[in-house]
Short mmCIF file of C-alpha atoms and ligand atoms in Angstrom, two decimals:
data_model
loop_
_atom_site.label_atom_id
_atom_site.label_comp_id
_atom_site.label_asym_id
_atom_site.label_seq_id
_atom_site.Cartn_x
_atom_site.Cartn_y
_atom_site.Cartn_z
CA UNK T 12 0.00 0.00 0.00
CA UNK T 13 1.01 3.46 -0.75
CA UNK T 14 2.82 5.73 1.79
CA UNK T 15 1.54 9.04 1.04
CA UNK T 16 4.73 11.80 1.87
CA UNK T 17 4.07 15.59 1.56
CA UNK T 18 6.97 17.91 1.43
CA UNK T 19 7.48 21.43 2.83
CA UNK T 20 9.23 23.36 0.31
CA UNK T 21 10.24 22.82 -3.40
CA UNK T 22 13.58 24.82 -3.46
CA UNK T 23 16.42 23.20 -4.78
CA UNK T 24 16.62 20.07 -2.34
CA UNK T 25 12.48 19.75 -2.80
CA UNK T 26 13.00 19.58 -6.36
CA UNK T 27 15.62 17.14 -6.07
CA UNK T 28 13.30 14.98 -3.92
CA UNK T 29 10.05 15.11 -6.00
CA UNK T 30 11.87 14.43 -9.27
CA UNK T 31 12.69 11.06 -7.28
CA UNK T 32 9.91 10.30 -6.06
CA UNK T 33 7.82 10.54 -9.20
CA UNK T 34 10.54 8.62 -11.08
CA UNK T 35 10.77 5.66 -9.13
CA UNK T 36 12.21 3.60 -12.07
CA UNK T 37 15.17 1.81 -11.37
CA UNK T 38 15.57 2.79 -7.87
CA UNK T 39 14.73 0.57 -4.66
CA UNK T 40 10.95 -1.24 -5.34
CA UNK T 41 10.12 1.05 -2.27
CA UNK T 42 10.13 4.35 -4.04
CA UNK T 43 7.41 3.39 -6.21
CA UNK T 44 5.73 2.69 -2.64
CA UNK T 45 5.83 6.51 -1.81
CA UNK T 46 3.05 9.18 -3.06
CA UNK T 47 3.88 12.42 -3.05
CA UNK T 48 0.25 13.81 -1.65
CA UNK T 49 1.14 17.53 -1.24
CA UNK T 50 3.57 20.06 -1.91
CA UNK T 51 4.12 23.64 -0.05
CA UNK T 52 5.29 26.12 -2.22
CA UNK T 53 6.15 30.01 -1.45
CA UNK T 54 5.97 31.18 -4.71
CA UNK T 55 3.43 28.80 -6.95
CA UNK T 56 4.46 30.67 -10.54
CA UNK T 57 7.67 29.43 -9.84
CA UNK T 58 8.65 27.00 -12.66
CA UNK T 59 8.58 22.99 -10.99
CA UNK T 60 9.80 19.57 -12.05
CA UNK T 61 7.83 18.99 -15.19
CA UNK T 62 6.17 15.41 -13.65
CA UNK T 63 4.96 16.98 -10.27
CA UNK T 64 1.28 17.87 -11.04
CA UNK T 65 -0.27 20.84 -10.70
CA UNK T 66 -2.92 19.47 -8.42
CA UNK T 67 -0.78 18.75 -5.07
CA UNK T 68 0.79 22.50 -4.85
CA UNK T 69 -0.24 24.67 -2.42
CA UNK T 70 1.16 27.89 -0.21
CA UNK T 71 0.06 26.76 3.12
CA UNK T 72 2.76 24.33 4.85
CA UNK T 73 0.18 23.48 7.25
CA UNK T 74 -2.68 22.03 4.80
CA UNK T 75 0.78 19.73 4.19
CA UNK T 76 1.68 18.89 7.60
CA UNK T 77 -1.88 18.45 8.67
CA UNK T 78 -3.63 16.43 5.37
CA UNK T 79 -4.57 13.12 6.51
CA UNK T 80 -3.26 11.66 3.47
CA UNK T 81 0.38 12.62 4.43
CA UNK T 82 2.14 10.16 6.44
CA UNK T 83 5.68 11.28 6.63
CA UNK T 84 6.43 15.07 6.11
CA UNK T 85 9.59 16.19 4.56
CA UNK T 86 10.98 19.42 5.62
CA UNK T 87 13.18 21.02 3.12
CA UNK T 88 12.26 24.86 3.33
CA UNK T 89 15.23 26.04 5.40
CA UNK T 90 15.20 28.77 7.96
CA UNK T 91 14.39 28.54 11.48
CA UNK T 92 10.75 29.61 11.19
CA UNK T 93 8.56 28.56 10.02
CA UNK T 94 10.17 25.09 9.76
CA UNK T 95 10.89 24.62 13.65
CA UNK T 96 7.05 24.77 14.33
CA UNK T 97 5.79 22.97 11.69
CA UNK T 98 8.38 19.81 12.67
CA UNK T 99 7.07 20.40 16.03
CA UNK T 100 3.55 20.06 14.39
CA UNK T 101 3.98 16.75 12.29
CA UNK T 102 5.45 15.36 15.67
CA UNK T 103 2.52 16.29 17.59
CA UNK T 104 0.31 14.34 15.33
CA UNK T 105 2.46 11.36 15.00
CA UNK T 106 3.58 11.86 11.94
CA UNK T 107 7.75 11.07 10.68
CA UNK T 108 9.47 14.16 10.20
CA UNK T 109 12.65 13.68 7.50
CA UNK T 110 14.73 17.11 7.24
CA UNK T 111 17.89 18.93 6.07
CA UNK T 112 17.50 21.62 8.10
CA UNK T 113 20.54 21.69 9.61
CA UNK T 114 20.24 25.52 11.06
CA UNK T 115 17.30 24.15 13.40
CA UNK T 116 18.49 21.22 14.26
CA UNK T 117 22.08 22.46 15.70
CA UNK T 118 19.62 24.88 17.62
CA UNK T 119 16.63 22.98 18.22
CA UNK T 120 17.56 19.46 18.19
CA UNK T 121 17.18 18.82 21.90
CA UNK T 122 13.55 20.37 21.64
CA UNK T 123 12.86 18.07 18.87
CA UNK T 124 13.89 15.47 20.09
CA UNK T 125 12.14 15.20 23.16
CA UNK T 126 9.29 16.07 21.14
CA UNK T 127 9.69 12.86 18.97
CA UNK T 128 10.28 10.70 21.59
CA UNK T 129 7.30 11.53 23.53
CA UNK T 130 5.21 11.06 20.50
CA UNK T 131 7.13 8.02 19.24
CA UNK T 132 8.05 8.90 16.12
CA UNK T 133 11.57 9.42 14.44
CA UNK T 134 12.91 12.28 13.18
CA UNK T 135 15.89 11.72 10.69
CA UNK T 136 18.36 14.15 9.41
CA UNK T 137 20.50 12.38 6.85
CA UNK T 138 20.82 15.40 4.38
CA UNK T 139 21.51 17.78 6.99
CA UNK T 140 24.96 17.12 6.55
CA UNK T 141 27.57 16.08 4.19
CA UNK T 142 24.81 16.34 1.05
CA UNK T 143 24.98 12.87 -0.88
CA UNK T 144 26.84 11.46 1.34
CA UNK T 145 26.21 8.92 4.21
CA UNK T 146 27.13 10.05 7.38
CA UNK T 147 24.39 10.44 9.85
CA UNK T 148 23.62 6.71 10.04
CA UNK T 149 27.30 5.66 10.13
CA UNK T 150 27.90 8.02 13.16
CA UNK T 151 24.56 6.53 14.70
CA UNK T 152 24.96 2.99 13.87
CA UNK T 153 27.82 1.35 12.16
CA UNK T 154 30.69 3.06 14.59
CA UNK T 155 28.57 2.59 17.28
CA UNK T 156 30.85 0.58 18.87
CA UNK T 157 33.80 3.02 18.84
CA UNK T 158 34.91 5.52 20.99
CA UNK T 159 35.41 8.41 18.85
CA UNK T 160 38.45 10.78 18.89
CA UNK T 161 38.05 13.03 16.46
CA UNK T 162 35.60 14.15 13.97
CA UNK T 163 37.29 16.37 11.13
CA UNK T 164 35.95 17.84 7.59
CA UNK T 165 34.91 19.60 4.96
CA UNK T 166 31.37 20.24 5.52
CA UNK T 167 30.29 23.53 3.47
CA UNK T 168 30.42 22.84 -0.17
CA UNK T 169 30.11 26.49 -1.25
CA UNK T 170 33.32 27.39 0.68
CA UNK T 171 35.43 24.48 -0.38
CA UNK T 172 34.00 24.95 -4.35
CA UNK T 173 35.23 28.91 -3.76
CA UNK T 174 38.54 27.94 -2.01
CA UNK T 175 39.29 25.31 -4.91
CA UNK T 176 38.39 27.96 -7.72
CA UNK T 177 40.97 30.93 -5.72
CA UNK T 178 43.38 28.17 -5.32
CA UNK T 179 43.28 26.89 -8.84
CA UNK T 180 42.67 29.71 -11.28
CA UNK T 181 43.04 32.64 -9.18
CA UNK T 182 39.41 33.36 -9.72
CA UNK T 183 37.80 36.16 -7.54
CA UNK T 184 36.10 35.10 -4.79
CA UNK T 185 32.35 37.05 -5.63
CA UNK T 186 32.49 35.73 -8.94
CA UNK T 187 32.76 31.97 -7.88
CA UNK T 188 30.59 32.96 -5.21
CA UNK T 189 28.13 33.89 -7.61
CA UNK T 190 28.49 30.48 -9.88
CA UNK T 191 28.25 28.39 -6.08
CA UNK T 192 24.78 30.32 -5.72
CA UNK T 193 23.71 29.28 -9.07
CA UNK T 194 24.41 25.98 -9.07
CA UNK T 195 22.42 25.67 -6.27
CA UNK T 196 25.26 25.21 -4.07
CA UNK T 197 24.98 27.87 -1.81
CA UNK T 198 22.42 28.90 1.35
CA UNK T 199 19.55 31.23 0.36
CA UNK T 200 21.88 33.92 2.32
CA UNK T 201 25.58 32.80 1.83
CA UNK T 202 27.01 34.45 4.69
CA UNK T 203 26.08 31.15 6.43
CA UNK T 204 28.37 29.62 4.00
CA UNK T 205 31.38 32.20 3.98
CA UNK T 206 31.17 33.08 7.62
CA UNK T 207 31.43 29.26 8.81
CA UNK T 208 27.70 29.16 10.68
CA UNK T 209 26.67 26.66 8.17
CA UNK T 210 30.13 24.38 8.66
CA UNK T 211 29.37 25.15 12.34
CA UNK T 212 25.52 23.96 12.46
CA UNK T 213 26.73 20.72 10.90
CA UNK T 214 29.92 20.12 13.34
CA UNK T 215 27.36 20.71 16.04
CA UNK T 216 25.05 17.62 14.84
CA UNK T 217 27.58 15.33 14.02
CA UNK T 218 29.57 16.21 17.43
CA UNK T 219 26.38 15.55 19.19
CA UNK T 220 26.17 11.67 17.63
CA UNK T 221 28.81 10.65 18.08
CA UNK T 222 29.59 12.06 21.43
CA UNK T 223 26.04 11.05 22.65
CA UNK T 224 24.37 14.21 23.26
CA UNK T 225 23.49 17.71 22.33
CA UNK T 226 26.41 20.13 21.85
CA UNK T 227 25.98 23.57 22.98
CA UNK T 228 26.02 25.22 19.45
CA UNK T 229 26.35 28.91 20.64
CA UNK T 230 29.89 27.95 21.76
CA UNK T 231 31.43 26.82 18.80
CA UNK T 232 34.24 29.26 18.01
CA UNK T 233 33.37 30.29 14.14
CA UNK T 234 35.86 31.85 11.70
CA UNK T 235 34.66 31.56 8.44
CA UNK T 236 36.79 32.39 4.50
CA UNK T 237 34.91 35.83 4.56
CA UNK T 238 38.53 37.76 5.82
CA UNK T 239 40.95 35.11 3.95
CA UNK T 240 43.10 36.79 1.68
CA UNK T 241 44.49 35.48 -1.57
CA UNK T 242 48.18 35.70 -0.55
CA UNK T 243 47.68 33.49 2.64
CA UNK T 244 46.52 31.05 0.08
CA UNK T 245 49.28 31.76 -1.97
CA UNK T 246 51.85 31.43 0.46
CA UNK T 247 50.52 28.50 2.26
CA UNK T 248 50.85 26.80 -1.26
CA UNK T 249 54.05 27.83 -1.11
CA UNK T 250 54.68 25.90 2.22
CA UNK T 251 53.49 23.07 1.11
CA UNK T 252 50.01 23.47 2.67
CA UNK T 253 46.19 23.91 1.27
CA UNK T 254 43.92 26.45 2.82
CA UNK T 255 40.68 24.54 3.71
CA UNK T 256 37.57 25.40 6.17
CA UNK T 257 38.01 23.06 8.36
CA UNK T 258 35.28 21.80 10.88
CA UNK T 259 36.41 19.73 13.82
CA UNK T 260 35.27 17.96 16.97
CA UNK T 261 37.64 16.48 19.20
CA UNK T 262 37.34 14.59 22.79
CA UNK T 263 39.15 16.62 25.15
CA UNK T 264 38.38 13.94 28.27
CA UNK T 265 35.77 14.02 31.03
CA UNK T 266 35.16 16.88 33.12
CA UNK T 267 34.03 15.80 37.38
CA UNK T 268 30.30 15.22 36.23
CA UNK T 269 31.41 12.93 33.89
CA UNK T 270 30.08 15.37 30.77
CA UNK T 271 32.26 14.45 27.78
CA UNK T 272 34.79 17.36 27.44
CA UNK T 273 34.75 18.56 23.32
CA UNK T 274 36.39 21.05 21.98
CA UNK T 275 34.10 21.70 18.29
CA UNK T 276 35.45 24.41 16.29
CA UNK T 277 35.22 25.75 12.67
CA UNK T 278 38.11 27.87 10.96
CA UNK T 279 40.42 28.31 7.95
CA UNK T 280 43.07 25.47 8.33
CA UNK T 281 46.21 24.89 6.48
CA UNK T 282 46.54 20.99 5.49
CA UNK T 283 49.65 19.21 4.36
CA UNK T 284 49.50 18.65 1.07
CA UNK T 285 49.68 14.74 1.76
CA UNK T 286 46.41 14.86 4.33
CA UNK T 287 43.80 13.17 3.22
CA UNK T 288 41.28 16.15 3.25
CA UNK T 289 43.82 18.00 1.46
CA UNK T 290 42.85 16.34 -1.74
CA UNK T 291 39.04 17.40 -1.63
CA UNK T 292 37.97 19.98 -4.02
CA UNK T 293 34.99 21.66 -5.45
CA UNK T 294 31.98 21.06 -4.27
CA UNK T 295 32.77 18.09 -2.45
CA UNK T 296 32.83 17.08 1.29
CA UNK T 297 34.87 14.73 3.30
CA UNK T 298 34.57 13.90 6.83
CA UNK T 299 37.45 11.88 8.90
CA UNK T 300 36.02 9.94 11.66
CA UNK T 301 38.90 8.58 14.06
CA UNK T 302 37.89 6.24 16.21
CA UNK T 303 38.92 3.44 18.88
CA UNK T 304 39.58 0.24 17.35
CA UNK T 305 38.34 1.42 13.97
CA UNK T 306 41.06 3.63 13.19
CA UNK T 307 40.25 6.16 10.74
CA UNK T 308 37.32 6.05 8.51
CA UNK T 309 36.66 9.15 6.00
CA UNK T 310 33.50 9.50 3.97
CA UNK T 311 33.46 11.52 1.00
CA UNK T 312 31.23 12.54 -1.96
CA UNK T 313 28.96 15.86 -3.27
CA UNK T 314 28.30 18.16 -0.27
CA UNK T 315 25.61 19.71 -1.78
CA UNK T 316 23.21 20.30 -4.73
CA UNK T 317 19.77 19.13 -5.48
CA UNK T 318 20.49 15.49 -6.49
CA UNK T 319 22.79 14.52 -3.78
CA UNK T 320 20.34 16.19 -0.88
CA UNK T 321 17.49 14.84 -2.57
CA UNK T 322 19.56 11.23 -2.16
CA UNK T 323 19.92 11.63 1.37
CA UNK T 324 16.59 12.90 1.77
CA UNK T 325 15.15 9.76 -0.26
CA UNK T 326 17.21 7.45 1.94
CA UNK T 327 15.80 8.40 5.22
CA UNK T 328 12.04 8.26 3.86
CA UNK T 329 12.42 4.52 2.92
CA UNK T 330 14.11 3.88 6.17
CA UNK T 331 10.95 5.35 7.41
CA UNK T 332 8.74 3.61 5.06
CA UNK T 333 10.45 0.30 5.35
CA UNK T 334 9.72 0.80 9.27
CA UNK T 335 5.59 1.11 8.37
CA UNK T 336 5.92 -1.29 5.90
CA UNK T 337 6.74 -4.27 8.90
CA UNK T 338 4.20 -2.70 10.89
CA UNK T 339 5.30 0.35 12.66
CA UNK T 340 7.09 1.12 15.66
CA UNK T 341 4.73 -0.96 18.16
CA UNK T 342 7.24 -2.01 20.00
CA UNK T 343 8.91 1.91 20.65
CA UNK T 344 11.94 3.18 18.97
CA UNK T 345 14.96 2.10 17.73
CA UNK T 346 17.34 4.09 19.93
CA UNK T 347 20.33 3.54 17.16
CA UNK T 348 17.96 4.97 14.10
CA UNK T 349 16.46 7.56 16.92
CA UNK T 350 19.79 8.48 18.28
CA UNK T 351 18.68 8.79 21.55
CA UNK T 352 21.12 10.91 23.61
CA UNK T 353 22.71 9.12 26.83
CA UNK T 354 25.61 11.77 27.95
CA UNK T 355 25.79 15.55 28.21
CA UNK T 356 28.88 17.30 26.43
CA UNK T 357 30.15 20.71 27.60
CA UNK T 358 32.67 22.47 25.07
CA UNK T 359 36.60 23.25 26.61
CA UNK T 360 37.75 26.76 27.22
CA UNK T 361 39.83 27.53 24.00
CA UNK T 362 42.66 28.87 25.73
CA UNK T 363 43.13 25.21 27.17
CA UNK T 364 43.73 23.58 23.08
CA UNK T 365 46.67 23.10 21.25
CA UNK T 366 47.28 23.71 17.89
CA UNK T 367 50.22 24.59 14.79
CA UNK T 368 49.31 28.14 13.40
CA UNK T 369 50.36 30.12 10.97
CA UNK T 370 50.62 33.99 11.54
CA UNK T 371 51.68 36.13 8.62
CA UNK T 372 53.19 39.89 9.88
CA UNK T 373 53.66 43.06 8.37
CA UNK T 374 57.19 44.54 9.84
CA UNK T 375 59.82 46.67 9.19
CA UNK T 376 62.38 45.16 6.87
CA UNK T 377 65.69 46.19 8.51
CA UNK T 378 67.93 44.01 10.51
CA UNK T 379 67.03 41.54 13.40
CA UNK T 380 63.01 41.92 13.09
CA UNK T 381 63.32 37.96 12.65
CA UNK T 382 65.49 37.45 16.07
CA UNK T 383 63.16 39.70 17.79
CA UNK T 384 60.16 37.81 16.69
CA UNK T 385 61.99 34.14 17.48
CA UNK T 386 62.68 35.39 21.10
CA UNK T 387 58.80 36.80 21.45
CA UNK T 388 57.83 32.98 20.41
CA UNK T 389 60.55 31.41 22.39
CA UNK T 390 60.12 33.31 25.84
CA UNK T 391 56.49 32.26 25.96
CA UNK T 392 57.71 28.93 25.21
CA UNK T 393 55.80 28.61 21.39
CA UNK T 394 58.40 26.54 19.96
CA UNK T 395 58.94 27.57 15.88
CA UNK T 396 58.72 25.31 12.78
CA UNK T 397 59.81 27.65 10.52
CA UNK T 398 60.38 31.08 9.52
CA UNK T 399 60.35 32.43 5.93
CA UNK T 400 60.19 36.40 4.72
CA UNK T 401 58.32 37.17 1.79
CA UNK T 402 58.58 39.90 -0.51
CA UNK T 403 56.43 42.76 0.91
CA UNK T 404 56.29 46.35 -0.90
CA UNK T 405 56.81 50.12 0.49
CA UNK T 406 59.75 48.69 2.94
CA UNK T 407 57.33 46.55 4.18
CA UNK T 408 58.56 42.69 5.00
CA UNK T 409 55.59 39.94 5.01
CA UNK T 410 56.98 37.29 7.99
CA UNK T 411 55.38 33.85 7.45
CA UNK T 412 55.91 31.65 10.87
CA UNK T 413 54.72 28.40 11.72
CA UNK T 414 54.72 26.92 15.08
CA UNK T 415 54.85 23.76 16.29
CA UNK T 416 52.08 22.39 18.10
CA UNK T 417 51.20 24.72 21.52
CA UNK T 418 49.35 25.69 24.14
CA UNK T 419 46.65 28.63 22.71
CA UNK T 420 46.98 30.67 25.89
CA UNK T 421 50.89 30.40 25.26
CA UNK T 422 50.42 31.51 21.61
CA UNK T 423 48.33 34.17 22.40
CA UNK T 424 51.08 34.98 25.27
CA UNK T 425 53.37 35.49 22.39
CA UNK T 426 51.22 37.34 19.70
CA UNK T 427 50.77 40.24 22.27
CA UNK T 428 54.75 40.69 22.56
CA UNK T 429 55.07 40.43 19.04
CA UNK T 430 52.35 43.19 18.49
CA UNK T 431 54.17 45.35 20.81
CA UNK T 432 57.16 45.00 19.30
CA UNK T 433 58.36 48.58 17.38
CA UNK T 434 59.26 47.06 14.07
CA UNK T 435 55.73 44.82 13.78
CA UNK T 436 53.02 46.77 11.81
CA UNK T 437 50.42 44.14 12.17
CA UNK T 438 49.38 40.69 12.50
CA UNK T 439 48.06 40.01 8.91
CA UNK T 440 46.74 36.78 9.27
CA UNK T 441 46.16 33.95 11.96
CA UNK T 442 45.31 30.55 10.44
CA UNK T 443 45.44 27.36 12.69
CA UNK T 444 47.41 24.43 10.52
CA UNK T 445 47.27 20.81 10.97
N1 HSE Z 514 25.20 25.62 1.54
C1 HSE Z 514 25.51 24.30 1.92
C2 HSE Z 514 26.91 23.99 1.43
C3 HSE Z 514 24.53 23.35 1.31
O1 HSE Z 514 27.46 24.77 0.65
O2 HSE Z 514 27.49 23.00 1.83
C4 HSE Z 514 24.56 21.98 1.88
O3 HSE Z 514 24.27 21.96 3.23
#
């Protein structure tokens, strides 16, 4: 019997998903299971897939959420609101909720959550991060049986396709900015993208699986490629590196409650050239898990774009649908494919992590600027990789330094005697490296 599914929003990800569903051909025999019943629509004389008839558009997302003949709803509008309250509405009358929203889940995950669980229902999130590619349910289920060390990736597809473009044709960044936007790449507002919140939303959820519970999202320290300059790029290239946005979540320990200690965090990051997210370009996304015994695992395909969400999307319906088609959750929920949180996670002061950096300065050129800045390093005990001078202009030196790995409160320690020193115009650039 039919599974009637009504989706809230026909943007570039509802597209995706409605060209699927009414092509079912070829696909898993449980696609042709699923009706699309009704579609929500902001704008109905917007042009729509050609098979998707006229007949189940309409404007209200409620008349979706609340038509009897809709079974699981399928949230792919964006935005906080409306979309938190209508999730909270399908809940509330026992209805499957599949999303991307990846903005309200990072924020209002715990709400929904409890939500779903009181009304027995799941929830899934698949697309809300890493696009095409499977990572929700291997963080849920398959490594279930690791502890996890570290999380790592590239998570925003706009950012790595306009970091791939600067890196590899010099292209400006608003101009690939503009191409990311129209190939659907991009966030309705792309200062998400550029400014890291989007990277950061999705670090949040997939900190919060596999650490076990919600992660504070208002904490996560967010630099995004919005202030990157070209040269950094350049030079880093130079060094051997590639300038990625990096989002990471890393297990810290246990602090005396026995709340997992994280420290989540997105930023600019230089890679070796020989890392293994150093080779991940364009659009694409890649996310390292590391994990006890598994070792490391990395998962990589299209990070965004209508076909690749609309995969994800698809995926999590039929796990849904498969679900009804044995009956239903009678028995409750499957705490793997509900994720069910069973620990509380509190985020590490920064000044307590260690990292390499990179820090470009503007100085003097004359005589012993590089001794002075060595002992700045050295007397806060920042211990130096290397040290290289590039050609600045106007008697200007550009002083490229890479430490080893320190303390952050040691490294800031040293950037504030460097700043004071008389022959430093400015720190140009800050980068963390790996
Ligand atoms: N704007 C997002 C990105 C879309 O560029 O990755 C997928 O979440």
């Amino acid at each position: 019997m039919a599974i009637g599914v009504g989706l809230l929003g026909l943007g570039t990800v509802g597209a995706g998903v409605a060209t699927i569903l009414t092509n079912p051909e070829g696909r898993h025999p449980l696609v042709a299971e699923l009706a699309l019943r009704r579609v929500a629509v902001r704008d109905p004389k917007r042009s729509r897939p050609a098979d998707l008839p006229a007949t189940l558009i309409v404007t209200d997302p409620k008349a979706v959420v609340d038509d009897p003949a809709v079974e699981i709803v399928v949230e792919v509008m964006g935005g906080l609101e409306p979309a938190r309250s209508l999730i909270l509405r399908a809940i509330a009358a026992g209805k499957p909720v599949v999303t991307a929203n990846k903005a309200v889940i990072a924020r209002h995950g715990e709400e929904i959550a409890a939500a779903a669980a009181a009304h027995g229902v799941y929830v899934l999130i698949e697309a809300a991060v890493g696009g095409g590619i499977p990572i929700i349910e291997p963080l849920k289920q398959s490594l279930g049986g690791n502890r996890i060390q570290r999380v790592s990736g590239i998570i925003n597809g706009t950012t790595n396709y306009i970091l791939s473009r600067m890196a590899d044709e010099g292209a400006a960044y608003a101009e690939v900015l503009a191409d990311a936007q129209r190939l659907g790449y991009a966030e309705a507002d792309p200062a998400a993208d550029v400014q890291g919140d989007d990277a950061a939303d999705k670090i949040a959820i997939l900190a919060g699986l596999a650490y076990g519970g919600p992660v504070p999202r208002s904490g996560i320290a967010t630099e995004g490629i919005d202030r990157l300059e070209p040269r950094d790029v350049a030079y880093a290239a130079q060094l051997g590196f590639v300038v990625k946005l990096l989002a990471v979540a890393e297990h810290m320990g246990r602090v005396e409650d026995g709340s997992e200690l994280l420290d989540v965090r997105v930023h600019p990051t230089l890679l070796p050239k020989g890392h293994p997210l150093a080779g991940v370009h364009g659009v694409n996304n890649a996310i390292l898990v590391e994990g006890d015994p598994v070792g490391q695992v990395m998962f990589f395909g299209p990070g965004a774009g209508a076909g690749p969400t609309a995969s994800a999307v698809v995926a999590d319906i039929l796990n849904i649908a498969g679900i009804r088609q044995v009956g239903g959750p009678t028995a409750g929920l499957d705490p793997l494919l509900a994720a069910t949180s069973w620990r509380r996670c509190v985020l590490v002061d920064s000044t307590r992590t260690r990292h390499r950096n990179y820090v470009r300065l503007r100085t003097r050129d004359e005589a012993g600027v590089i001794g002075k800045i060595g002992t700045c390093f050295g007397d806060a005990g920042v211990s130096i990789q290397s040290i290289v001078q590039f050609a600045g202009h106007e008697g200007a030196a550009e002083i490229v330094t890479i430490t080893h790995e320190v303390l952050e409160s040691r490294f800031r320690e040293a950037l504030a005697a460097i700043q004071a020193l008389r022959e430093v115009q400015s720190v140009a650039a800050c980068l963390r490296t790996l």
